[in-house]
């Protein structure tokens, strides 16, 4: 209880009520000296007295103690970024334990528990022991179950269902993932028309700026969805070379039209990476190197900035929406961890076919220079 604000609260509440220490002591049935010790942090009241004190001041026991089980959005963002930075600089186990303690402390603050879950999913791979990784993911899955069962906010519940699906996929529970989210993500459901309906509603209610910004956000997210889907399509259709080649050609045109390498290099680089793997699988060394060169260029562009979500001259009304995200426009992982992960991907075993190519080693050296920037 020492970390609470009980002493300050008793002083403030007593003065607001306009009573003396002696009057409060008489009502509660203790001595004036006992109340004085409470206010001077020399002692704490018996736990059985707390309900009487709370009733006297017409407040909850949590308020009396100064306990805040709920965090503001700003506090959640601050704690997340602090922990993400600590994961980059401090021993993994120490930071992991701190995050667990915070989860226990704010066990009824469901938005915070959701962000703790996101934090674990973005950093569990730093645990060197595979069994330790499974333990973190298992705990995360259980945390998702708690939020889904107890939280009444529909939006947060939907988000936590997707977080659990990503977690279970890491645990190899593919069948469970299909069972849990296939119906929710059915493209034939009427909810897929919701964005267009909302945009029309904004227009009809003369909210032109909201209509514009929401439309831009919708367009951008769908563009990024196409990029992500195209990368998956390359992996799924790897044996269908015609489909893969067409996919690569079309995506390169899309990247140029919307200047996506500048707007969202992270999404684009993932596609280039998958394209490089595709060409390596067929022994097309030069084409693989071309894609890997683009991947490295996007990675350097991403890491040269502040890792913030942003718009551009065309998508000029999206940043207010990004600011409303739970973590704002901040990246979910610290720059140092993103850099380490990026450099590791360049030495993936599938690129063994490139190990004798000078251009491959030039790409490695060029990207490794980011460590010293």
Coordinates of C-alpha atoms in Angstrom, one line a residue:
X1 CA 0.0 0.0 0.0
X2 CA 3.0 2.3 0.4
X3 CA 3.0 3.2 -3.3
X4 CA -0.6 4.6 -3.1
X5 CA -1.6 8.1 -2.1
X6 CA -3.6 7.3 1.0
X7 CA -2.0 9.9 3.3
X8 CA -2.4 12.8 0.9
X9 CA -6.0 11.7 0.1
X10 CA -7.0 11.6 3.8
X11 CA -5.7 15.1 4.3
X12 CA -7.4 16.4 1.2
X13 CA -10.7 14.7 1.8
X14 CA -10.8 15.8 5.5
X15 CA -10.2 19.4 4.6
X16 CA -12.7 19.4 1.8
X17 CA -15.3 18.1 4.2
X18 CA -14.2 20.8 6.7
X19 CA -13.6 18.5 9.7
X20 CA -10.7 18.1 12.1
X21 CA -8.6 15.0 12.8
X22 CA -10.5 14.6 16.1
X23 CA -13.9 14.7 14.4
X24 CA -12.8 12.1 11.8
X25 CA -11.3 9.9 14.6
X26 CA -14.5 10.1 16.6
X27 CA -16.6 9.0 13.6
X28 CA -14.4 6.1 12.8
X29 CA -13.8 5.1 16.4
X30 CA -10.1 5.6 16.6
X31 CA -7.9 8.1 18.4
X32 CA -6.9 11.5 17.0
X33 CA -3.3 10.3 17.2
X34 CA -4.1 7.4 14.8
X35 CA -5.5 9.8 12.2
X36 CA -2.4 12.0 12.6
X37 CA -0.2 9.0 12.0
X38 CA -2.1 8.1 8.8
X39 CA -1.7 11.6 7.5
X40 CA 2.0 11.7 8.3
X41 CA 2.7 8.3 6.7
X42 CA 3.7 6.8 10.0
X43 CA 1.1 4.0 9.9
X44 CA -1.9 2.7 7.9
X45 CA -5.4 1.9 9.1
X46 CA -6.6 -1.6 9.7
X47 CA -8.1 -3.1 6.5
X48 CA -11.5 -3.4 8.2
X49 CA -11.6 0.4 8.7
X50 CA -11.2 1.1 5.0
X51 CA -14.9 0.5 4.1
X52 CA -16.0 2.9 6.8
X53 CA -13.6 5.6 5.7
X54 CA -14.7 5.2 2.1
X55 CA -18.3 5.4 3.1
X56 CA -17.7 8.5 5.2
X57 CA -16.2 10.4 2.3
X58 CA -18.7 8.8 -0.2
X59 CA -15.9 7.4 -2.4
X60 CA -14.7 3.9 -3.4
X61 CA -11.9 2.2 -1.5
X62 CA -9.7 2.4 -4.7
X63 CA -10.2 6.2 -4.8
X64 CA -9.5 6.4 -1.0
X65 CA -6.2 4.6 -1.4
X66 CA -5.2 6.5 -4.6
X67 CA -5.2 3.2 -6.6
X68 CA -5.7 3.7 -10.3
X69 CA -6.5 0.4 -12.0
X70 CA -7.1 2.1 -15.3
X71 CA -4.4 3.8 -17.4
X72 CA -5.0 6.6 -19.9
X73 CA -4.1 6.2 -23.5
X74 CA -1.1 8.5 -23.0
X75 CA 0.1 6.4 -20.0
X76 CA -0.3 3.2 -22.0
X77 CA 1.7 4.6 -24.9
X78 CA 4.4 5.8 -22.5
X79 CA 4.7 2.5 -20.8
X80 CA 4.8 0.6 -24.1
X81 CA 7.6 2.8 -25.5
X82 CA 9.6 2.5 -22.3
X83 CA 9.4 -1.3 -22.3
X84 CA 10.2 -1.5 -26.0
X85 CA 13.3 0.6 -25.4
X86 CA 14.3 -1.5 -22.5
X87 CA 14.0 -4.7 -24.6
X88 CA 16.5 -3.1 -26.9
X89 CA 19.0 -2.3 -24.1
X90 CA 18.5 -4.4 -21.0
X91 CA 18.5 -8.2 -20.3
X92 CA 15.4 -9.8 -21.8
X93 CA 14.3 -11.6 -18.6
X94 CA 14.4 -8.4 -16.5
X95 CA 12.3 -6.5 -18.9
X96 CA 9.9 -9.4 -19.4
X97 CA 9.4 -9.7 -15.7
X98 CA 8.7 -6.0 -15.4
X99 CA 6.1 -6.3 -18.1
X100 CA 4.5 -9.2 -16.3
X101 CA 4.4 -7.2 -13.0
X102 CA 2.7 -4.3 -14.8
X103 CA 0.2 -6.7 -16.3
X104 CA -0.6 -8.0 -12.8
X105 CA -0.9 -4.5 -11.4
X106 CA -3.3 -3.3 -14.1
X107 CA -5.1 -6.6 -14.6
X108 CA -8.5 -4.9 -15.1
X109 CA -7.2 -2.3 -17.5
X110 CA -8.0 -4.2 -20.7
X111 CA -6.6 -1.7 -23.2
X112 CA -3.2 -2.0 -21.4
X113 CA -3.4 -5.8 -21.3
X114 CA -4.0 -5.8 -25.0
X115 CA -0.9 -3.6 -25.6
X116 CA 1.2 -5.8 -23.2
X117 CA 0.1 -8.7 -25.5
X118 CA 1.2 -6.8 -28.6
X119 CA 4.5 -6.0 -26.8
X120 CA 5.1 -9.7 -26.1
X121 CA 4.2 -10.8 -29.6
X122 CA 6.7 -8.2 -31.0
X123 CA 9.5 -9.3 -28.7
X124 CA 9.1 -13.0 -27.7
X125 CA 11.7 -14.0 -30.3
X126 CA 14.4 -12.3 -28.2
X127 CA 14.0 -15.1 -25.7
X128 CA 16.9 -17.5 -26.7
X129 CA 15.2 -20.6 -25.3
X130 CA 12.5 -22.1 -27.7
X131 CA 10.6 -23.4 -24.7
X132 CA 10.8 -19.9 -23.1
X133 CA 9.3 -18.5 -26.3
X134 CA 6.5 -21.0 -26.2
X135 CA 5.8 -20.1 -22.6
X136 CA 5.5 -16.4 -23.5
X137 CA 3.2 -17.1 -26.4
X138 CA 1.1 -19.5 -24.2
X139 CA 0.7 -16.8 -21.5
X140 CA -0.2 -14.3 -24.2
X141 CA -2.9 -16.6 -25.6
X142 CA -4.4 -16.9 -22.1
X143 CA -4.2 -13.1 -21.6
X144 CA -6.1 -12.7 -24.8
X145 CA -8.8 -15.1 -23.5
X146 CA -9.2 -13.1 -20.3
X147 CA -9.6 -9.8 -22.2
X148 CA -12.1 -11.4 -24.7
X149 CA -14.1 -12.9 -21.8
X150 CA -14.2 -9.9 -19.5
X151 CA -14.0 -6.8 -21.7
X152 CA -17.3 -5.2 -22.9
X153 CA -15.8 -3.0 -25.6
X154 CA -16.6 -4.6 -29.0
X155 CA -13.7 -2.9 -30.8
X156 CA -11.1 -4.1 -28.3
X157 CA -12.6 -7.6 -28.2
X158 CA -12.3 -7.8 -32.0
X159 CA -8.7 -6.7 -31.9
X160 CA -7.8 -9.2 -29.2
X161 CA -9.3 -12.0 -31.2
X162 CA -6.9 -11.1 -34.0
X163 CA -4.0 -10.8 -31.5
X164 CA -4.8 -14.3 -30.2
X165 CA -5.0 -15.6 -33.8
X166 CA -1.5 -14.3 -34.6
X167 CA -0.2 -15.8 -31.3
X168 CA -1.8 -19.2 -31.9
X169 CA -0.4 -19.2 -35.4
X170 CA 3.1 -18.8 -33.9
X171 CA 2.3 -21.8 -31.7
X172 CA 1.4 -23.8 -34.8
X173 CA -2.4 -23.9 -34.0
X174 CA -3.5 -23.2 -37.5
X175 CA -6.7 -25.2 -37.3
X176 CA -7.8 -23.2 -34.2
X177 CA -7.0 -19.9 -36.0
X178 CA -9.2 -20.9 -38.9
X179 CA -12.1 -21.9 -36.6
X180 CA -11.8 -18.6 -34.7
X181 CA -11.5 -16.0 -37.4
X182 CA -12.6 -17.5 -40.8
X183 CA -16.2 -16.4 -40.3
X184 CA -15.3 -13.0 -38.9
X185 CA -13.2 -12.3 -42.0
X186 CA -15.6 -13.7 -44.6
X187 CA -15.3 -11.2 -47.5
X188 CA -18.9 -11.9 -48.4
X189 CA -20.3 -10.4 -45.2
X190 CA -22.2 -7.2 -45.4
X191 CA -19.8 -5.5 -43.1
X192 CA -17.2 -5.3 -45.9
X193 CA -19.4 -2.5 -47.4
X194 CA -19.2 -0.5 -44.1
X195 CA -16.5 1.9 -45.2
X196 CA -18.3 3.1 -48.2
X197 CA -21.5 3.6 -46.2
X198 CA -19.7 5.6 -43.6
X199 CA -18.0 7.8 -46.2
X200 CA -21.4 8.5 -47.7
X201 CA -22.8 9.3 -44.3
X202 CA -20.1 11.8 -43.7
X203 CA -20.8 13.5 -47.0
X204 CA -24.5 13.6 -46.5
X205 CA -24.0 15.1 -43.0
X206 CA -21.7 17.8 -44.4
X207 CA -18.6 16.5 -42.7
X208 CA -16.4 16.8 -45.8
X209 CA -13.1 16.8 -44.0
X210 CA -14.0 13.6 -42.2
X211 CA -15.2 12.1 -45.5
X212 CA -11.9 13.0 -47.1
X213 CA -9.6 11.8 -44.3
X214 CA -11.5 8.6 -43.8
X215 CA -11.4 7.9 -47.5
X216 CA -7.7 8.4 -47.6
X217 CA -7.1 6.1 -44.7
X218 CA -9.3 3.5 -46.3
X219 CA -7.5 3.7 -49.6
X220 CA -4.1 3.6 -47.9
X221 CA -5.0 0.6 -45.8
X222 CA -6.4 -1.3 -48.8
X223 CA -3.2 -0.5 -50.8
X224 CA -1.1 -1.9 -48.0
X225 CA -3.5 -4.9 -47.8
X226 CA -2.8 -5.5 -51.5
X227 CA 0.9 -5.4 -50.9
X228 CA 0.7 -7.8 -48.1
X229 CA -1.6 -10.1 -50.0
X230 CA 0.7 -10.1 -53.0
X231 CA 3.6 -11.2 -50.9
X232 CA 1.5 -14.1 -49.6
X233 CA 0.4 -14.9 -53.1
X234 CA 4.0 -15.3 -54.3
X235 CA 4.5 -17.9 -51.5
X236 CA 1.2 -19.7 -52.2
X237 CA 1.6 -19.8 -56.0
X238 CA 5.4 -20.4 -56.1
X239 CA 4.9 -23.3 -58.5
X240 CA 2.8 -21.2 -60.9
X241 CA 5.5 -19.1 -62.4
X242 CA 3.2 -17.1 -64.8
X243 CA 1.1 -15.9 -61.8
X244 CA 4.2 -15.0 -59.8
X245 CA 5.8 -13.1 -62.7
X246 CA 2.5 -11.2 -63.3
X247 CA 2.2 -10.4 -59.6
X248 CA 5.7 -9.0 -59.5
X249 CA 5.2 -6.9 -62.6
X250 CA 1.9 -5.4 -61.3
X251 CA 3.2 -4.7 -57.9
X252 CA 6.2 -2.8 -59.3
X253 CA 3.7 -0.6 -61.2
X254 CA 1.6 0.0 -58.1
X255 CA 4.7 0.9 -56.0
X256 CA 5.6 3.5 -58.6
X257 CA 2.2 5.0 -59.1
X258 CA 1.6 5.5 -55.3
X259 CA 5.2 6.1 -54.4
X260 CA 4.9 3.4 -51.8
X261 CA 8.6 3.0 -51.2
X262 CA 8.7 6.4 -49.7
X263 CA 5.2 6.3 -48.1
X264 CA 5.4 2.9 -46.5
X265 CA 8.8 1.2 -47.1
X266 CA 8.2 -1.5 -44.5
X267 CA 5.2 -3.0 -46.5
X268 CA 7.1 -2.7 -49.8
X269 CA 10.3 -4.3 -48.5
X270 CA 8.4 -7.4 -47.3
X271 CA 7.2 -7.9 -50.9
X272 CA 10.7 -7.5 -52.3
X273 CA 12.0 -10.0 -49.8
X274 CA 9.4 -12.6 -50.8
X275 CA 10.2 -11.9 -54.5
X276 CA 13.9 -12.5 -53.8
X277 CA 13.0 -15.8 -52.2
X278 CA 10.9 -16.8 -55.2
X279 CA 13.7 -16.1 -57.7
X280 CA 16.2 -18.0 -55.5
X281 CA 14.0 -21.0 -55.5
X282 CA 14.4 -21.1 -59.3
X283 CA 18.1 -20.3 -59.3
X284 CA 17.6 -16.9 -61.0
X285 CA 20.5 -15.2 -59.3
X286 CA 20.5 -11.8 -60.9
X287 CA 16.7 -11.3 -60.5
X288 CA 17.0 -12.4 -56.9
X289 CA 19.8 -9.9 -56.3
X290 CA 17.8 -7.1 -57.9
X291 CA 14.9 -7.8 -55.5
X292 CA 17.2 -8.0 -52.6
X293 CA 18.8 -4.8 -53.6
X294 CA 15.4 -3.1 -53.4
X295 CA 14.7 -4.8 -50.1
X296 CA 17.9 -3.4 -48.7
X297 CA 17.2 0.1 -50.0
X298 CA 13.7 0.1 -48.5
X299 CA 15.2 -1.1 -45.2
X300 CA 17.7 1.6 -45.1
X301 CA 15.1 4.2 -46.0
X302 CA 12.9 2.9 -43.2
X303 CA 15.6 2.9 -40.6
X304 CA 16.9 6.3 -41.6
X305 CA 13.7 7.9 -40.4
X306 CA 11.9 7.9 -37.1
X307 CA 9.8 4.7 -37.8
X308 CA 6.6 6.7 -37.7
X309 CA 3.5 6.2 -39.7
X310 CA 3.0 9.1 -42.0
X311 CA 1.3 10.4 -45.1
X312 CA 2.6 12.3 -48.2
X313 CA 1.5 15.0 -50.6
X314 CA -1.4 12.8 -51.9
X315 CA -2.4 11.1 -48.6
X316 CA -2.3 14.4 -46.8
X317 CA -5.2 13.8 -44.3
X318 CA -4.2 10.5 -42.7
X319 CA -2.0 11.5 -39.9
X320 CA -4.8 12.6 -37.6
X321 CA -6.1 9.1 -37.9
X322 CA -2.7 7.6 -37.1
X323 CA -2.5 9.7 -34.0
X324 CA -5.7 8.1 -32.8
X325 CA -4.1 4.6 -32.8
X326 CA -3.4 3.0 -29.5
X327 CA 0.3 3.6 -29.9
X328 CA -0.1 6.7 -32.0
X329 CA 2.3 6.7 -35.0
X330 CA 5.1 5.0 -33.1
X331 CA 6.6 1.7 -34.2
X332 CA 5.8 -1.4 -32.0
X333 CA 9.6 -2.2 -31.7
X334 CA 12.6 -0.1 -30.9
X335 CA 14.9 0.9 -33.8
X336 CA 17.8 -1.2 -32.5
X337 CA 15.6 -4.4 -32.6
X338 CA 14.2 -3.6 -36.0
X339 CA 17.7 -3.1 -37.3
X340 CA 19.0 -6.4 -35.8
X341 CA 16.0 -8.2 -37.3
X342 CA 16.5 -6.6 -40.7
X343 CA 20.2 -7.6 -40.8
X344 CA 19.4 -11.2 -39.8
X345 CA 16.9 -11.6 -42.7
X346 CA 19.7 -10.8 -45.2
X347 CA 21.5 -13.9 -44.2
X348 CA 18.6 -16.2 -44.4
X349 CA 19.6 -19.8 -45.5
X350 CA 17.5 -19.6 -48.6
X351 CA 20.0 -17.0 -49.9
X352 CA 22.8 -19.6 -49.9
X353 CA 22.7 -19.6 -53.7
X354 CA 24.0 -16.0 -53.6
X355 CA 26.9 -16.5 -51.2
X356 CA 29.5 -16.5 -54.0
X357 CA 28.1 -13.3 -55.6
X358 CA 30.0 -10.1 -55.0
X359 CA 26.8 -8.1 -55.4
X360 CA 25.2 -10.0 -52.5
X361 CA 28.1 -9.2 -50.2
X362 CA 28.0 -5.5 -51.3
X363 CA 24.3 -5.4 -50.2
X364 CA 25.2 -7.0 -46.9
X365 CA 28.0 -4.5 -46.3
X366 CA 25.8 -1.5 -47.3
X367 CA 23.1 -2.5 -44.9
X368 CA 25.5 -3.4 -42.1
X369 CA 26.7 0.2 -42.2
X370 CA 23.4 1.2 -40.6
X371 CA 24.9 -0.2 -37.3
X372 CA 27.3 2.7 -37.3
X373 CA 24.9 5.4 -38.4

